[in-house]
């Protein structure tokens, strides 16, 4: 168990390391395509990390777009009010959805399986309706436009390259938050995922750790929402459509839902392939679907998970051969 935990920690660290080259992209190129891929990847990874936190407890949560909405809109309102400090905007984007997750969690975390999925998805739709029906607060169908870009220590971060750089920085912060929570509570999360009833009988406060994970997932989602709003300079309901969660879940399962490295690999792969497929117009959706089918059939545990199982199997065979040779030598 200890060796597996140590290996998972290293894989999670590699997931963070894999994101670091994204920082370099806006510094060395002005290519619209590369910068677009970079900020799409950063936002996608941030949102997928929120999905990952809940998957560590065996829960498939569809609340990510809703919490992204809360974080993005809260930051947009604060920026429009004149507070554009990057650190404050990130803090409000994390805290607002995290606080909202506490009362919501007391209701939905009692549910399991398809009921949990259904209710969390419906919450997205309810929030979308609230956005449209409160134009004086949220701008209604027009959203909040002309959101001022973030600043840091008096430095304007509104240029295209700096906007991308801020988006990547927010992604890394979101990933580090995910790493901190999932590593700190990994034994509890794992026991809940494997056998919730047994974990509870052994004294694990399932409701407590589910709430911690749910709140952390909400906060990470809020950071992703802020990154999107800051990049687009607009907080609009269409940016947080309920169906967008399907993409974030796909990133997690294609890359491998058990490690942060899998989340990053799946996100980067699918985002790049989506942009490649988009040049084929009406065929793009079908090509994307075929890609998902092929990957999930060939690697049901995700790309990273499948590679790990392959390496473990090869290591086991090698150890078996060494044991057999040692036995023959003794004989």
Coordinates of C-alpha atoms in Angstrom, one line a residue:
X1 CA 0.0 0.0 0.0
X2 CA 2.8 2.4 0.9
X3 CA 4.7 1.7 -2.4
X4 CA 1.5 2.3 -4.4
X5 CA 0.9 5.6 -2.5
X6 CA 4.5 6.7 -3.2
X7 CA 4.1 5.8 -6.9
X8 CA 0.8 7.7 -7.1
X9 CA 2.4 10.7 -5.5
X10 CA 5.2 10.7 -8.1
X11 CA 2.7 10.4 -10.9
X12 CA 0.8 13.3 -9.5
X13 CA 4.0 15.4 -9.3
X14 CA 4.7 14.5 -12.9
X15 CA 1.3 15.8 -13.7
X16 CA 2.3 19.2 -12.3
X17 CA 5.6 19.1 -14.0
X18 CA 4.0 18.4 -17.4
X19 CA 2.1 21.7 -17.1
X20 CA 5.2 23.9 -16.5
X21 CA 6.2 24.1 -20.2
X22 CA 2.9 25.9 -20.9
X23 CA 4.4 28.9 -19.0
X24 CA 7.0 29.2 -21.7
X25 CA 4.6 29.3 -24.7
X26 CA 3.3 32.9 -24.4
X27 CA 6.8 34.1 -23.6
X28 CA 8.4 32.7 -26.8
X29 CA 5.7 33.0 -29.4
X30 CA 2.9 35.2 -30.5
X31 CA 1.3 32.5 -32.6
X32 CA -2.5 32.7 -32.1
X33 CA -2.9 29.0 -32.6
X34 CA -0.3 28.0 -29.9
X35 CA -1.6 30.6 -27.5
X36 CA -5.1 29.4 -28.0
X37 CA -4.1 25.8 -27.4
X38 CA -2.3 26.9 -24.3
X39 CA -5.1 28.7 -22.6
X40 CA -7.7 26.1 -23.7
X41 CA -5.4 23.4 -22.2
X42 CA -4.9 25.4 -18.9
X43 CA -8.7 25.9 -18.4
X44 CA -9.5 22.3 -19.4
X45 CA -7.0 20.9 -17.0
X46 CA -8.2 23.1 -14.2
X47 CA -11.8 22.0 -14.7
X48 CA -10.8 18.3 -15.1
X49 CA -9.0 18.5 -11.8
X50 CA -12.2 19.4 -10.1
X51 CA -13.8 16.2 -11.6
X52 CA -10.7 14.3 -10.4
X53 CA -11.1 15.3 -6.7
X54 CA -14.6 13.7 -6.6
X55 CA -13.5 10.7 -8.6
X56 CA -11.0 10.0 -5.8
X57 CA -14.0 9.1 -3.7
X58 CA -15.8 7.2 -6.4
X59 CA -18.3 10.1 -7.2
X60 CA -18.9 11.4 -10.6
X61 CA -19.9 15.0 -10.1
X62 CA -21.6 17.2 -12.7
X63 CA -21.4 20.4 -10.7
X64 CA -18.2 21.7 -12.3
X65 CA -19.8 24.2 -14.7
X66 CA -22.0 25.5 -11.9
X67 CA -19.1 26.2 -9.6
X68 CA -17.1 27.6 -12.5
X69 CA -20.0 30.0 -13.1
X70 CA -20.0 31.1 -9.4
X71 CA -16.2 31.7 -9.4
X72 CA -16.2 33.4 -12.8
X73 CA -19.1 35.7 -12.1
X74 CA -17.9 36.6 -8.6
X75 CA -14.5 37.6 -10.0
X76 CA -16.1 39.5 -12.9
X77 CA -18.3 41.5 -10.4
X78 CA -15.4 42.3 -8.2
X79 CA -13.3 43.4 -11.2
X80 CA -16.1 45.6 -12.5
X81 CA -16.3 47.2 -9.1
X82 CA -12.7 48.3 -9.5
X83 CA -10.7 45.5 -7.7
X84 CA -8.5 43.9 -10.3
X85 CA -5.7 42.5 -8.1
X86 CA -5.0 39.0 -9.4
X87 CA -4.6 37.5 -6.0
X88 CA -7.8 38.9 -4.7
X89 CA -9.7 37.8 -7.8
X90 CA -8.3 34.3 -7.5
X91 CA -9.3 34.2 -3.8
X92 CA -12.8 35.3 -4.4
X93 CA -13.2 32.9 -7.3
X94 CA -12.1 30.0 -5.0
X95 CA -14.0 31.0 -1.8
X96 CA -17.4 31.9 -3.3
X97 CA -18.1 28.4 -4.8
X98 CA -16.4 26.7 -1.9
X99 CA -18.8 28.3 0.5
X100 CA -21.7 27.6 -1.7
X101 CA -20.6 23.9 -1.7
X102 CA -21.1 23.5 2.0
X103 CA -24.9 23.8 2.2
X104 CA -25.3 22.1 -1.2
X105 CA -23.1 19.2 -0.1
X106 CA -25.3 18.6 2.9
X107 CA -28.1 17.8 0.5
X108 CA -26.5 16.1 -2.5
X109 CA -23.7 14.1 -0.7
X110 CA -26.3 11.9 0.9
X111 CA -27.2 10.6 -2.6
X112 CA -25.3 7.8 -4.4
X113 CA -24.9 6.6 -8.0
X114 CA -27.3 7.8 -10.6
X115 CA -29.2 9.9 -8.2
X116 CA -26.1 11.9 -7.3
X117 CA -25.3 12.4 -11.0
X118 CA -28.8 13.5 -11.8
X119 CA -29.1 16.0 -9.0
X120 CA -25.7 17.6 -9.6
X121 CA -26.5 17.9 -13.3
X122 CA -29.8 19.5 -12.6
X123 CA -28.1 22.1 -10.3
X124 CA -26.2 23.4 -13.4
X125 CA -29.5 23.9 -15.2
X126 CA -31.0 25.7 -12.2
X127 CA -28.1 28.0 -12.0
X128 CA -28.3 28.8 -15.7
X129 CA -31.9 29.8 -15.2
X130 CA -31.0 32.0 -12.3
X131 CA -28.4 33.8 -14.5
X132 CA -31.0 34.6 -17.1
X133 CA -33.6 35.7 -14.6
X134 CA -31.4 38.1 -12.7
X135 CA -30.3 40.6 -15.3
X136 CA -29.6 43.4 -12.8
X137 CA -27.1 41.2 -11.0
X138 CA -25.6 38.9 -13.6
X139 CA -26.5 40.8 -16.9
X140 CA -29.0 38.1 -17.9
X141 CA -28.6 36.8 -21.4
X142 CA -26.0 39.5 -22.1
X143 CA -23.7 38.5 -19.3
X144 CA -21.1 40.8 -17.8
X145 CA -19.0 42.3 -20.6
X146 CA -15.9 44.4 -20.7
X147 CA -14.4 42.8 -17.6
X148 CA -11.1 44.6 -16.7
X149 CA -8.1 42.3 -17.0
X150 CA -6.3 41.3 -13.8
X151 CA -3.4 43.3 -12.5
X152 CA -0.5 42.4 -10.1
X153 CA 1.5 44.9 -8.2
X154 CA 0.4 47.6 -10.5
X155 CA 1.3 45.7 -13.6
X156 CA -1.4 45.5 -16.3
X157 CA -1.9 41.8 -17.3
X158 CA -4.2 42.6 -20.2
X159 CA -1.9 42.0 -23.2
X160 CA -2.6 38.7 -25.1
X161 CA 0.6 37.0 -23.9
X162 CA 0.1 38.0 -20.3
X163 CA -3.6 36.9 -20.4
X164 CA -2.4 33.4 -21.5
X165 CA 0.4 33.5 -18.8
X166 CA -2.2 34.3 -16.1
X167 CA -4.4 31.5 -17.3
X168 CA -1.6 29.0 -17.0
X169 CA -0.6 30.4 -13.6
X170 CA -4.2 29.9 -12.4
X171 CA -4.2 26.4 -13.8
X172 CA -1.0 25.5 -11.9
X173 CA -2.4 26.9 -8.7
X174 CA -5.6 24.9 -9.2
X175 CA -3.5 21.8 -9.8
X176 CA -1.4 22.4 -6.7
X177 CA -4.6 22.8 -4.6
X178 CA -5.8 19.5 -6.0
X179 CA -2.5 17.8 -5.2
X180 CA -2.6 19.1 -1.6
X181 CA -6.1 17.9 -0.9
X182 CA -5.9 14.5 -2.6
X183 CA -2.5 13.7 -1.1
X184 CA -3.5 14.9 2.4
X185 CA -6.7 12.8 2.5
X186 CA -5.7 10.0 0.0
X187 CA -6.1 7.1 2.6
X188 CA -9.6 8.3 3.5
X189 CA -10.6 9.1 -0.1
X190 CA -9.3 5.7 -1.2
X191 CA -11.1 3.8 1.5
X192 CA -14.4 5.6 0.7
X193 CA -13.9 4.8 -3.0
X194 CA -13.1 1.1 -2.5
X195 CA -15.8 0.3 0.1
X196 CA -17.8 3.1 1.7
X197 CA -19.6 0.8 4.2
X198 CA -16.4 -0.8 5.4
X199 CA -14.7 2.5 5.7
X200 CA -17.5 3.8 7.8
X201 CA -17.5 0.7 10.0
X202 CA -13.8 1.3 10.6
X203 CA -14.4 4.8 11.9
X204 CA -13.9 6.9 8.8
X205 CA -16.3 9.9 8.8
X206 CA -17.5 9.5 5.3
X207 CA -19.7 12.6 5.3
X208 CA -16.8 14.7 6.5
X209 CA -14.3 13.6 3.8
X210 CA -16.9 13.8 1.1
X211 CA -17.7 17.4 2.2
X212 CA -14.0 18.3 2.2
X213 CA -13.6 16.9 -1.3
X214 CA -16.8 18.6 -2.6
X215 CA -15.7 21.9 -1.2
X216 CA -12.2 21.6 -2.7
X217 CA -13.7 20.5 -6.0
X218 CA -15.9 23.6 -6.0
X219 CA -13.0 25.9 -5.2
X220 CA -10.9 24.5 -8.0
X221 CA -13.8 24.8 -10.4
X222 CA -14.1 28.5 -9.4
X223 CA -10.5 29.1 -10.3
X224 CA -11.2 27.5 -13.7
X225 CA -14.2 29.8 -14.1
X226 CA -12.1 32.9 -13.3
X227 CA -9.4 31.9 -15.7
X228 CA -12.0 31.6 -18.5
X229 CA -13.6 35.0 -17.7
X230 CA -10.3 36.7 -17.4
X231 CA -9.2 35.3 -20.7
X232 CA -12.4 36.3 -22.6
X233 CA -13.0 39.5 -20.6
X234 CA -16.6 38.4 -20.4
X235 CA -18.8 36.4 -18.0
X236 CA -21.5 34.9 -20.2
X237 CA -23.9 32.0 -19.5
X238 CA -22.9 30.2 -22.7
X239 CA -19.3 29.9 -21.4
X240 CA -20.6 27.7 -18.6
X241 CA -23.1 25.5 -20.4
X242 CA -24.0 22.3 -18.6
X243 CA -22.9 20.1 -21.4
X244 CA -19.3 21.3 -21.1
X245 CA -18.8 19.0 -18.1
X246 CA -18.9 16.0 -20.5
X247 CA -15.6 17.2 -22.0
X248 CA -14.0 17.5 -18.5
X249 CA -15.1 14.0 -17.6
X250 CA -13.8 12.7 -20.9
X251 CA -10.4 14.2 -20.2
X252 CA -10.3 12.3 -16.8
X253 CA -11.3 8.9 -18.2
X254 CA -9.2 9.0 -21.4
X255 CA -6.0 10.0 -19.6
X256 CA -6.7 7.9 -16.5
X257 CA -8.9 8.8 -13.6
X258 CA -6.6 7.5 -10.8
X259 CA -3.7 10.0 -11.1
X260 CA -3.2 13.7 -11.8
X261 CA -0.8 12.8 -14.6
X262 CA -3.7 10.9 -16.3
X263 CA -5.9 14.0 -16.0
X264 CA -3.2 16.3 -17.6
X265 CA -2.4 13.8 -20.4
X266 CA -6.1 13.2 -21.2
X267 CA -6.9 17.0 -21.2
X268 CA -3.9 17.9 -23.4
X269 CA -4.6 15.1 -25.9
X270 CA -8.3 15.7 -26.3
X271 CA -8.0 19.5 -26.5
X272 CA -5.3 19.2 -29.2
X273 CA -7.3 16.6 -31.2
X274 CA -10.4 18.7 -30.9
X275 CA -8.7 21.6 -32.5
X276 CA -7.3 19.3 -35.3
X277 CA -10.7 17.8 -35.9
X278 CA -12.3 21.3 -36.1
X279 CA -10.8 21.8 -39.5
X280 CA -13.0 19.0 -40.8
X281 CA -16.2 21.0 -40.1
X282 CA -19.2 18.7 -39.9
X283 CA -17.1 15.6 -39.4
X284 CA -15.4 16.9 -36.3
X285 CA -17.9 15.6 -33.8
X286 CA -18.0 12.2 -35.3
X287 CA -14.2 12.0 -35.4
X288 CA -14.0 13.1 -31.8
X289 CA -16.5 10.4 -30.8
X290 CA -14.5 7.7 -32.7
X291 CA -11.4 8.8 -30.9
X292 CA -13.1 8.4 -27.5
X293 CA -14.4 4.9 -28.4
X294 CA -11.0 3.7 -29.7
X295 CA -9.1 5.0 -26.7
X296 CA -11.6 3.7 -24.1
X297 CA -11.8 0.2 -25.8
X298 CA -8.0 -0.1 -26.2
X299 CA -7.2 1.4 -22.8
X300 CA -10.2 1.1 -20.5
X301 CA -8.2 2.3 -17.5
X302 CA -7.1 5.4 -19.4
X303 CA -3.8 5.9 -21.2
X304 CA -1.7 6.4 -18.1
X305 CA -3.5 3.6 -16.2
X306 CA -2.9 1.2 -19.0
X307 CA 0.8 2.0 -19.3
X308 CA 1.1 1.5 -15.5
X309 CA -0.6 -1.9 -15.6
X310 CA 1.6 -2.9 -18.5
X311 CA 4.8 -1.9 -16.6
X312 CA 3.5 -3.7 -13.5
X313 CA 2.8 -6.9 -15.4
X314 CA 6.2 -6.8 -17.0
X315 CA 7.9 -6.2 -13.7
X316 CA 5.9 -9.1 -12.2
X317 CA 7.0 -11.4 -15.0
X318 CA 10.6 -10.4 -14.5
X319 CA 10.4 -11.0 -10.8
X320 CA 8.8 -14.4 -11.5
X321 CA 11.7 -15.4 -13.7
X322 CA 14.3 -14.3 -11.2
X323 CA 12.5 -16.3 -8.5
X324 CA 12.4 -19.4 -10.7
X325 CA 16.1 -19.1 -11.5
X326 CA 16.9 -18.7 -7.9
X327 CA 14.9 -21.8 -7.1
X328 CA 16.7 -23.8 -9.9
X329 CA 20.1 -22.6 -8.6
X330 CA 19.3 -23.8 -5.1
X331 CA 18.1 -27.2 -6.4

